[in-house]
Coordinates of C-alpha atoms in Angstrom, one line a residue:
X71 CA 86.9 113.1 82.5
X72 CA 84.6 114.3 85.2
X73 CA 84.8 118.0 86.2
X74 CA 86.9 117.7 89.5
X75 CA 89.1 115.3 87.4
X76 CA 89.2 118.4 84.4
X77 CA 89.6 121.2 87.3
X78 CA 92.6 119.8 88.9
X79 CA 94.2 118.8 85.1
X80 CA 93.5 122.7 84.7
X81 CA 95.1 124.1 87.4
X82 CA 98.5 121.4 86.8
X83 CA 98.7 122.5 83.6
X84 CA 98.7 126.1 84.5
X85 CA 101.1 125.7 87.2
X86 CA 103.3 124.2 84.6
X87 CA 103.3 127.0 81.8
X88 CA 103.5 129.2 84.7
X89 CA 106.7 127.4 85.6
X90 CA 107.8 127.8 82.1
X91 CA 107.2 131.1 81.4
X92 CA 109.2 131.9 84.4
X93 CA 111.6 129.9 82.9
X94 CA 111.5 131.7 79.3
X95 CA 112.4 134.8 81.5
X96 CA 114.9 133.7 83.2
X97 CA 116.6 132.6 80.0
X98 CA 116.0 136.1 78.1
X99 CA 117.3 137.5 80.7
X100 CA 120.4 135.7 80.9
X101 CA 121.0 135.8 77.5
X102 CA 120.5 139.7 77.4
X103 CA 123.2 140.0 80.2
X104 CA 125.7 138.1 78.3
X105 CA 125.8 141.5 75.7
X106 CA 126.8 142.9 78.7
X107 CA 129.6 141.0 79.0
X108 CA 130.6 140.3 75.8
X109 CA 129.1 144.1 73.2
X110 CA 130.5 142.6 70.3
X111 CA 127.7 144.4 68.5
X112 CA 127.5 147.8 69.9
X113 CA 126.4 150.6 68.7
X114 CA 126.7 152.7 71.5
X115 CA 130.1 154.0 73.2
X116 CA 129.8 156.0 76.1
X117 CA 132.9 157.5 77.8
X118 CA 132.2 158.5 81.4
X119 CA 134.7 160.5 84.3
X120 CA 137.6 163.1 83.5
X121 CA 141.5 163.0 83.5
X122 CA 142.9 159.2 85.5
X123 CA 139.1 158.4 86.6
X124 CA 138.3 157.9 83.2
X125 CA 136.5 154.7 81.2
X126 CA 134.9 153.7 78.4
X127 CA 131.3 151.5 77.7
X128 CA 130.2 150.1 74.7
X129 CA 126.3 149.2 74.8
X130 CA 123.3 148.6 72.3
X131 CA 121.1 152.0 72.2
X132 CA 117.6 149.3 71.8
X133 CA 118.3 148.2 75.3
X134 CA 119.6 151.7 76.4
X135 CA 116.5 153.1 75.2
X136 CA 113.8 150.1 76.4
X137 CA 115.4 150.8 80.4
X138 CA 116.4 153.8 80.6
X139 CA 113.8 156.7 80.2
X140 CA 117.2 159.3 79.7
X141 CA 118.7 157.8 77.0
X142 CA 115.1 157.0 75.0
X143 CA 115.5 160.5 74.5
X144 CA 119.3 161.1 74.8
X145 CA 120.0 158.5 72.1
X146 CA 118.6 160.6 69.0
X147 CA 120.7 162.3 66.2
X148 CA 119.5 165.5 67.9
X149 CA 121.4 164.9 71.2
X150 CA 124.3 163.3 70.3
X151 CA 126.9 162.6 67.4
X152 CA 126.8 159.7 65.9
X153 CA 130.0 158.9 63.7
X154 CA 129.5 155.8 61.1
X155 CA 126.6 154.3 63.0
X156 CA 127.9 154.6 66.2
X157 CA 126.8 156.7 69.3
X158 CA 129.0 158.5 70.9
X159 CA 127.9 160.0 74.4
X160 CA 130.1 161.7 77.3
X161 CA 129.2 162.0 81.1
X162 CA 132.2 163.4 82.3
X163 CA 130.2 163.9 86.0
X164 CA 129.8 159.8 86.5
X165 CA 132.7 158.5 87.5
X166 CA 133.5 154.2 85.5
X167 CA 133.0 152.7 88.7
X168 CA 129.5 154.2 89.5
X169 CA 128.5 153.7 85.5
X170 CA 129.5 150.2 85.4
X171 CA 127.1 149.5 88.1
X172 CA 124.1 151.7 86.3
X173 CA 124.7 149.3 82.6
X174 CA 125.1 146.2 84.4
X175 CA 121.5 147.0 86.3
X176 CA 120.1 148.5 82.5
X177 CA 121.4 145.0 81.3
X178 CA 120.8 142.3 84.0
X179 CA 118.6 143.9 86.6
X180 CA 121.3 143.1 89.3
X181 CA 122.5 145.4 91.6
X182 CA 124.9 145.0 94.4
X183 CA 125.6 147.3 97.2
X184 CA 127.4 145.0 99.6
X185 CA 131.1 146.6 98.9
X186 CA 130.3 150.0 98.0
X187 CA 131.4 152.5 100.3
X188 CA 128.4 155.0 101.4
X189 CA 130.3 157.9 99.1
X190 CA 130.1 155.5 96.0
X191 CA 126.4 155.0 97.0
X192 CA 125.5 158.3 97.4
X193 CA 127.5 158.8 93.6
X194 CA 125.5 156.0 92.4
X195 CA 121.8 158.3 94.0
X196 CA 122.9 161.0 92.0
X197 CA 123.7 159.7 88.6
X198 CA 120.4 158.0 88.6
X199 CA 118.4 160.5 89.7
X200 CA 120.0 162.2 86.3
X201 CA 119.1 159.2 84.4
X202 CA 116.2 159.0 85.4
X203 CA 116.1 155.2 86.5
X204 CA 114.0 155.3 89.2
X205 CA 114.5 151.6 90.5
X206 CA 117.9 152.1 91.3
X207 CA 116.9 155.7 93.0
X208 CA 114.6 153.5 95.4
X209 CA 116.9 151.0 95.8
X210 CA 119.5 152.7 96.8
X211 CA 117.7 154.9 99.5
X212 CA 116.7 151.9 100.8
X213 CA 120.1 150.9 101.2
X214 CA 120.8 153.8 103.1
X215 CA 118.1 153.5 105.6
X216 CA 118.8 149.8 106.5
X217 CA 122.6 149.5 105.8
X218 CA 124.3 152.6 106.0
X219 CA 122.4 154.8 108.9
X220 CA 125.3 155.5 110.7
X221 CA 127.6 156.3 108.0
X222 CA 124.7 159.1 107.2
X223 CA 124.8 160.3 110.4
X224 CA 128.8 160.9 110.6
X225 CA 128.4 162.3 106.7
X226 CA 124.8 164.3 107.3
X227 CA 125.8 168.0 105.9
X228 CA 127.1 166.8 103.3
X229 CA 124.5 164.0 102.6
X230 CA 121.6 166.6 103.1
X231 CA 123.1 169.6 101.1
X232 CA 123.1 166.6 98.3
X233 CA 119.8 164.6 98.2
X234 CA 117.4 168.1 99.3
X235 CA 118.6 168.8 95.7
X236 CA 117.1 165.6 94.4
X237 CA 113.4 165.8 93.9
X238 CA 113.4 161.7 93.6
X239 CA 115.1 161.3 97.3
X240 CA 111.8 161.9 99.4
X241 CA 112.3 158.5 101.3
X242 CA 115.5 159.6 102.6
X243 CA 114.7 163.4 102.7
X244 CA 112.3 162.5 105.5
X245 CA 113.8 159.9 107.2
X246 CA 116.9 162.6 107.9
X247 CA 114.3 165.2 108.9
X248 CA 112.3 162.6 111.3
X249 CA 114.3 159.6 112.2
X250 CA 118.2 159.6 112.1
X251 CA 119.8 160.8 115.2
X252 CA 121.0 164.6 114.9
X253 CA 125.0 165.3 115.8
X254 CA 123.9 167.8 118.2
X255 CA 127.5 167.0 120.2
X256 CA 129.1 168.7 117.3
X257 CA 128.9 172.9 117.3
X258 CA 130.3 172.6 114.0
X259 CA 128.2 169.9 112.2
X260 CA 124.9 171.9 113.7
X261 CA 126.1 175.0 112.6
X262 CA 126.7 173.5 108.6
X263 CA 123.1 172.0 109.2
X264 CA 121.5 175.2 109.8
X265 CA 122.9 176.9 107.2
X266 CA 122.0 174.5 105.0
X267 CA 118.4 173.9 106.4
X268 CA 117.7 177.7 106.1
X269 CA 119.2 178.4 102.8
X270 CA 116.9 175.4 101.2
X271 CA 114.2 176.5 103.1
X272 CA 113.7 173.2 104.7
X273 CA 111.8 173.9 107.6
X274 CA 111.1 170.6 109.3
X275 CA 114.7 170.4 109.9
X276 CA 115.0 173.7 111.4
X277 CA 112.4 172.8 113.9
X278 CA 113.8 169.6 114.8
X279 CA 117.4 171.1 115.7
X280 CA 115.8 173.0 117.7
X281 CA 114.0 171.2 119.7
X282 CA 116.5 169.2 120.4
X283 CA 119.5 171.8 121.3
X284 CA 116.4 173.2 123.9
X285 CA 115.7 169.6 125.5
X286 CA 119.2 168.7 125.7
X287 CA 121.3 172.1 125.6
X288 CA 125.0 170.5 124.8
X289 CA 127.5 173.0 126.6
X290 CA 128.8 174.6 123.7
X291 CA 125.2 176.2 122.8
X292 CA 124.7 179.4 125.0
X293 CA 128.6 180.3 124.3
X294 CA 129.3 179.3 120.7
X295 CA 126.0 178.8 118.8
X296 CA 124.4 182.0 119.9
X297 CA 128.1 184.0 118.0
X298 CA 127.3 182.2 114.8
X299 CA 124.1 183.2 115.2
X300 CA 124.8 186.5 115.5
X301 CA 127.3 186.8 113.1
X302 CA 124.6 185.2 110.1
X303 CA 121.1 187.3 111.4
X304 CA 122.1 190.5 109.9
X305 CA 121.8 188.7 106.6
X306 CA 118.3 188.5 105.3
X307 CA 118.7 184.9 103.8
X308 CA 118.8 183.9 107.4
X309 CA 115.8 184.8 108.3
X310 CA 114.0 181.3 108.8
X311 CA 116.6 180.4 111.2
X312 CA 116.7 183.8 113.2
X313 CA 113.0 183.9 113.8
X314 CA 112.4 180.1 114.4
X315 CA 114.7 180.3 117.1
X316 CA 114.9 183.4 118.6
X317 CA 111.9 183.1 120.0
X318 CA 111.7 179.9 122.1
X319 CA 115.6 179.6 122.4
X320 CA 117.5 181.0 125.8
X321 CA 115.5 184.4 126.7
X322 CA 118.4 185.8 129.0
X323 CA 121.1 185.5 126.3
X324 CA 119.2 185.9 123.3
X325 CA 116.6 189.1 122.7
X326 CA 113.2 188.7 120.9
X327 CA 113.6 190.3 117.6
X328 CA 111.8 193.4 118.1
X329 CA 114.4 194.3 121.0
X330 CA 117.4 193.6 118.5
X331 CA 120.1 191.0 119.0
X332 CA 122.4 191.0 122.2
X333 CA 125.1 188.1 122.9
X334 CA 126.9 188.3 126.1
X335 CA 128.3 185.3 128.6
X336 CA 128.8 187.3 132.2
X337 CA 128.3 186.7 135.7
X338 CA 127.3 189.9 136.5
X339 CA 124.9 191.5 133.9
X340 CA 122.1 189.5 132.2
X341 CA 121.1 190.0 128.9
X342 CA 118.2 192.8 130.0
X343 CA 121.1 194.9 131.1
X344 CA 123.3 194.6 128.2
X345 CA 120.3 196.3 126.3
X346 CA 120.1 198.9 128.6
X347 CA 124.0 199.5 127.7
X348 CA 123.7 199.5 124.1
X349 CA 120.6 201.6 124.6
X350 CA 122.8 204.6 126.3
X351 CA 125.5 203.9 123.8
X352 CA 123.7 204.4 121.1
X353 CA 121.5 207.5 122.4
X354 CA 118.4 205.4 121.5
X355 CA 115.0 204.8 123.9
X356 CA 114.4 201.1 122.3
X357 CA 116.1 198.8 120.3
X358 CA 115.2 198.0 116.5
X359 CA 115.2 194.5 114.8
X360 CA 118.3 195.3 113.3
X361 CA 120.2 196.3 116.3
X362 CA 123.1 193.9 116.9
X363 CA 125.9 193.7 119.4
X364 CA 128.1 190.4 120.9
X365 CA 130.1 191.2 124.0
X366 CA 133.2 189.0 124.5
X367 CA 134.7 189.0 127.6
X368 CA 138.2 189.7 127.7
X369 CA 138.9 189.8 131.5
X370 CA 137.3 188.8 134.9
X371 CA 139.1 189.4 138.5
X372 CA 138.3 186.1 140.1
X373 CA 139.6 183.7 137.5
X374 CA 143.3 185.9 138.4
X375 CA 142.6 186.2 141.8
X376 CA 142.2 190.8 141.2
X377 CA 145.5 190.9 140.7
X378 CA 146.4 194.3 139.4
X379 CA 149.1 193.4 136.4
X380 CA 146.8 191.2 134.2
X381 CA 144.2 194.2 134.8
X382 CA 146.5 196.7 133.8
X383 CA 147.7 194.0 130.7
X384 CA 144.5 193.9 129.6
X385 CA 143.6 197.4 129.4
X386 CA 147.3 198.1 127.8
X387 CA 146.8 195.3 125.3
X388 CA 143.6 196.9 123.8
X389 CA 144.1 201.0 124.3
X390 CA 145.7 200.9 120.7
X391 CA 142.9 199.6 118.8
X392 CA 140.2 201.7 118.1
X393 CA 137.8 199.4 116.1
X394 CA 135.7 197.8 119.1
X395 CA 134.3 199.7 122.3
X396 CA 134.6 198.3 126.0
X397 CA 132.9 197.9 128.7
X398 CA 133.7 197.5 132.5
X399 CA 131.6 195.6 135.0
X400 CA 131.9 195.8 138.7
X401 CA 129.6 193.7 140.9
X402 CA 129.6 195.5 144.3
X403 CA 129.7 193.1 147.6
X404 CA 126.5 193.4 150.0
X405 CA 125.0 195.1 147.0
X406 CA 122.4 194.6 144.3
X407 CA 124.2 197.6 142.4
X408 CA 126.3 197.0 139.8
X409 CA 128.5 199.8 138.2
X410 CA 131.7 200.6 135.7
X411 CA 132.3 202.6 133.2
X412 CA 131.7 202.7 128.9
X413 CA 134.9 203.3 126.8
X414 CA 134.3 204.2 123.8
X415 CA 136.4 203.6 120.6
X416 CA 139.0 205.8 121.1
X417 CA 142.5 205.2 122.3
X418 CA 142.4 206.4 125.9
X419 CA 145.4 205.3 127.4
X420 CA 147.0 207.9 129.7
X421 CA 146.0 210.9 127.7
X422 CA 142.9 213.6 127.9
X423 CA 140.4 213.2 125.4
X424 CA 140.5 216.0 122.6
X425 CA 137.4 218.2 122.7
X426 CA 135.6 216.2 120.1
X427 CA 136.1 212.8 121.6
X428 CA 134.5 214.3 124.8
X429 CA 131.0 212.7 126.6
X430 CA 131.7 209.9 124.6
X431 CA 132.5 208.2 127.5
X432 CA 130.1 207.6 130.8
X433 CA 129.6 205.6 134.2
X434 CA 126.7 203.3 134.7
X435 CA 125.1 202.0 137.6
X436 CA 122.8 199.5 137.5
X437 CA 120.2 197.8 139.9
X438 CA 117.6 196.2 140.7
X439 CA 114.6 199.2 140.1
X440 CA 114.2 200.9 136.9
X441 CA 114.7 204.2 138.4
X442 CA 118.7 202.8 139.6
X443 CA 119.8 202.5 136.6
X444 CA 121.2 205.9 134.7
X445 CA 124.7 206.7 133.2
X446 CA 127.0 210.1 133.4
X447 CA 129.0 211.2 131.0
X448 CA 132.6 211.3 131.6
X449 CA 136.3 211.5 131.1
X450 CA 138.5 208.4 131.2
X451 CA 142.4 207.5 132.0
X452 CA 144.6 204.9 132.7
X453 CA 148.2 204.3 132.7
X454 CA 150.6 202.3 131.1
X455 CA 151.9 199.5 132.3
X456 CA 155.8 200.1 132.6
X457 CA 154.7 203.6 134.3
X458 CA 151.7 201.7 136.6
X459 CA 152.3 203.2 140.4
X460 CA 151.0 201.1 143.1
X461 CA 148.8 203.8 144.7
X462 CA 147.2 205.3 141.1
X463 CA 144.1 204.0 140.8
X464 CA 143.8 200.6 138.3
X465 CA 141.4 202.9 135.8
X466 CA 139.7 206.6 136.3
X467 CA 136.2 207.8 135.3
X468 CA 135.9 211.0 136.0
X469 CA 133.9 214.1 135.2
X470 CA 132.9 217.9 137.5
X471 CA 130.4 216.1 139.3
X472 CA 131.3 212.2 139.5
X473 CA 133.9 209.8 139.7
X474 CA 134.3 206.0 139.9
X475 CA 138.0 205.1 140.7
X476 CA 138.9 200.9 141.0
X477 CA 142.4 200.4 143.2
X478 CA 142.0 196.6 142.8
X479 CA 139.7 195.0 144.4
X480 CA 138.7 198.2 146.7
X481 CA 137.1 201.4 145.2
X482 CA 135.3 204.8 145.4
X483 CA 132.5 205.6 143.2
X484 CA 130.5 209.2 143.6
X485 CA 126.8 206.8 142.3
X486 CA 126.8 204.7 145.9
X487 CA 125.6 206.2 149.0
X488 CA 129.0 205.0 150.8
X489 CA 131.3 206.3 147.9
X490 CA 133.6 203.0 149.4
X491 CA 133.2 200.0 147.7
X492 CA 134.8 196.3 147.5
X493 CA 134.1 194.4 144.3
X494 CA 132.8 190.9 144.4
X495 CA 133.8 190.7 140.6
X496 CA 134.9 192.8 138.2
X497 CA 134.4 191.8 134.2
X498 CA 135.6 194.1 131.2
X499 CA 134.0 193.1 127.6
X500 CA 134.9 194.0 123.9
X501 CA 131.4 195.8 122.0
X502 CA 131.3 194.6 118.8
X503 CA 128.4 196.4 116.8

């Protein structure tokens, strides 16, 4: 036989015990999944779920052992009982249905996805991250990335507060904090996400909802975002989130941190001046990092056309509760001066403050230079509503040397060079500190 002649007799006949190992395989592994089907042997029973979600396996602890790296260990007399030569093992947290698909994978090799719902998926992530069976944890990432991104999306709190637990679940780790499309339409599902980006530190994520509530500012941001904010950055835990964002993030409405946080949503005073407000209320020069205060609007003129009984309603509505200050807001026409008047939290309705509740009170005037702007203290009265008289004035601030009285949309303040004033808008806010 001449060499080409031996080279090519060579090469058939390792092709062919190629062919036939492949088939040897195929047959090992065919007869190994048939003890799947049919444990007569077992020496192994494994009872899985709780209460009506609850099943039963019977496997060999050899093949347990030779594919699964948990059980090589789990499967010892010092782990679990073992009750005339059987095994007994419980995982009450793995549900039958995600189980059956881990032992017919340890047993065959097969896994199917096709039908399983993404919440069955996800079930089947975490029970073999536990296991330790690191083929299915890749495969079914995998899965999630090619066949299940949108259900991801819709289900992403929940899906991230899960796998960031899962030190195996990198692949899909990154492809939430890079690739998938955030819910940024959703107030709520950004809020969740924040919460649970800062409280597991995961600070890719932060960054990215950021970036993209600044490039695409959904309405609901300025008004609804900045209160939960507010409401979480007196807590230290939140401190990732506070100073990631509070310093790139809306400068009018949100302060830098060293100036304290202010929340307010006005048409007449920006966020500059609501500083200035809390600055007098307090009796403070500056503002610390600590300082907090949201200001909810609870009345403005134009959206009721300055009519006098929803003003009085308002003011009538609050003067029993003493738990949050006001403040009133009036934008004066042909002006760049604003003024009002600081109530404090007392309950002022048609009475004369005591001694001690005195100078707690003051008008403001606001403007345009840094020398316009000062407050007085002062008195303050207003009257019921079943005993308001057309000609009293709608509220009165009042002290020896100044006044600011508001009859509608007309009024006379002692701060203006013409005492006479008309408003062009006229806001009054709740102080919560």
């Amino acid at each position: 036989m001449s060499e080409p002649q031996q080279s090519q007799f060579i090469e058939s006949e390792s092709q062919s015990t190629q062919s036939d190992i492949t088939q040897l395989q195929d047959d090992l592994c065919r007869d190994i999944s048939q003890l799947f089907e049919d444990a007569d042997d077992y020496n192994v029973i494994i009872q899985v779920g709780s209460g009506s979600d609850f099943g039963e396996f019977k496997a060999h602890s050899v093949i347990l052992r030779a594919r699964c790296p948990y059980f090589k260990t789990a499967l010892s007399d010092k782990w679990v009982e073992k009750i005339e030569n059987i095994y007994y093992f419980s995982k009450p947290n793995i549900s039958p249905a995600v189980f059956s698909l881990i032992l017919r994978y340890i047993y065959t090799g097969a896994l199917d996805l096709t039908d399983q719902s993404g919440y069955n998926a996800l079930a089947l992530l975490i029970a073999s991250d536990e296991l330790l069976i690191e083929q299915i944890v890749k495969h079914v990432q995998v899965h999630f990335i090619r066949k299940k991104s949108n259900w991801l999306k819709k289900n992403l709190p929940m899906v991230l507060s899960t796998i960031s637990k899962l030190q195996s679940c990198k692949m899909m780790q990154d492809y939430i904090m890079t690739t998938i499309d955030l819910p940024i339409g959703s107030e709520s599902t950004i809020h969740v996400l924040l919460v649970i980006a800062d409280k597991l530190a995961l600070i890719q994520l932060i960054d990215r909802i950021q970036k993209l509530l600044i490039k695409n500012e959904p309405s609901w941001l300025k008004k609804d975002l900045i209160g939960f904010l507010c409401k979480i950055f007196n807590d230290n835990k939140y401190k990732k989130i506070k100073y990631y964002i509070m310093d790139t993030i809306f400068r009018d409405v949100i302060l830098r941190p060293r100036n304290g946080l202010i929340s307010i949503d006005s048409s007449i005073i920006k966020g500059k001046h609501a500083r200035i407000i809390i600055r007098w209320i307090e009796g403070i020069n500056a503002l610390t990092e600590k300082s907090f205060a949201e200001f909810t609007c609870i009345y403005r003129a134009t959206d009721c056309k300055f009519e006098y009984q929803k003003f009085i309603k308002v003011l009538d509505s609050i003067s029993s509760t003493s738990s949050s200050s006001k403040v009133l807001f009036i934008k004066v026409k042909n002006s760049d001066k604003i003024i009002g008047g600081y109530i404090g939290s007392h309950n002022f309705r048609d009475i004369f403050l005591p001694k001690e509740r005195r100078n707690k009170d003051f008008i403001l005037c606001l403007g345009s230079e840094k020398d316009s702007n000062f407050h007085i203290c002062c008195n303050v009265r207003c009257p019921h509503t079943q005993r308001f008289i057309i000609n009293e004035p709608w509220i009165n601030f009042y002290s020896e040397g100044a006044h600011l009285k508001l009859y509608g949309q007309k009024g006379t303040c002692s701060v203006l060079n013409d005492r006479n004033f008309i408003a062009e808008e006229i806001e009054i806010f709740c102080i919560n500190r």
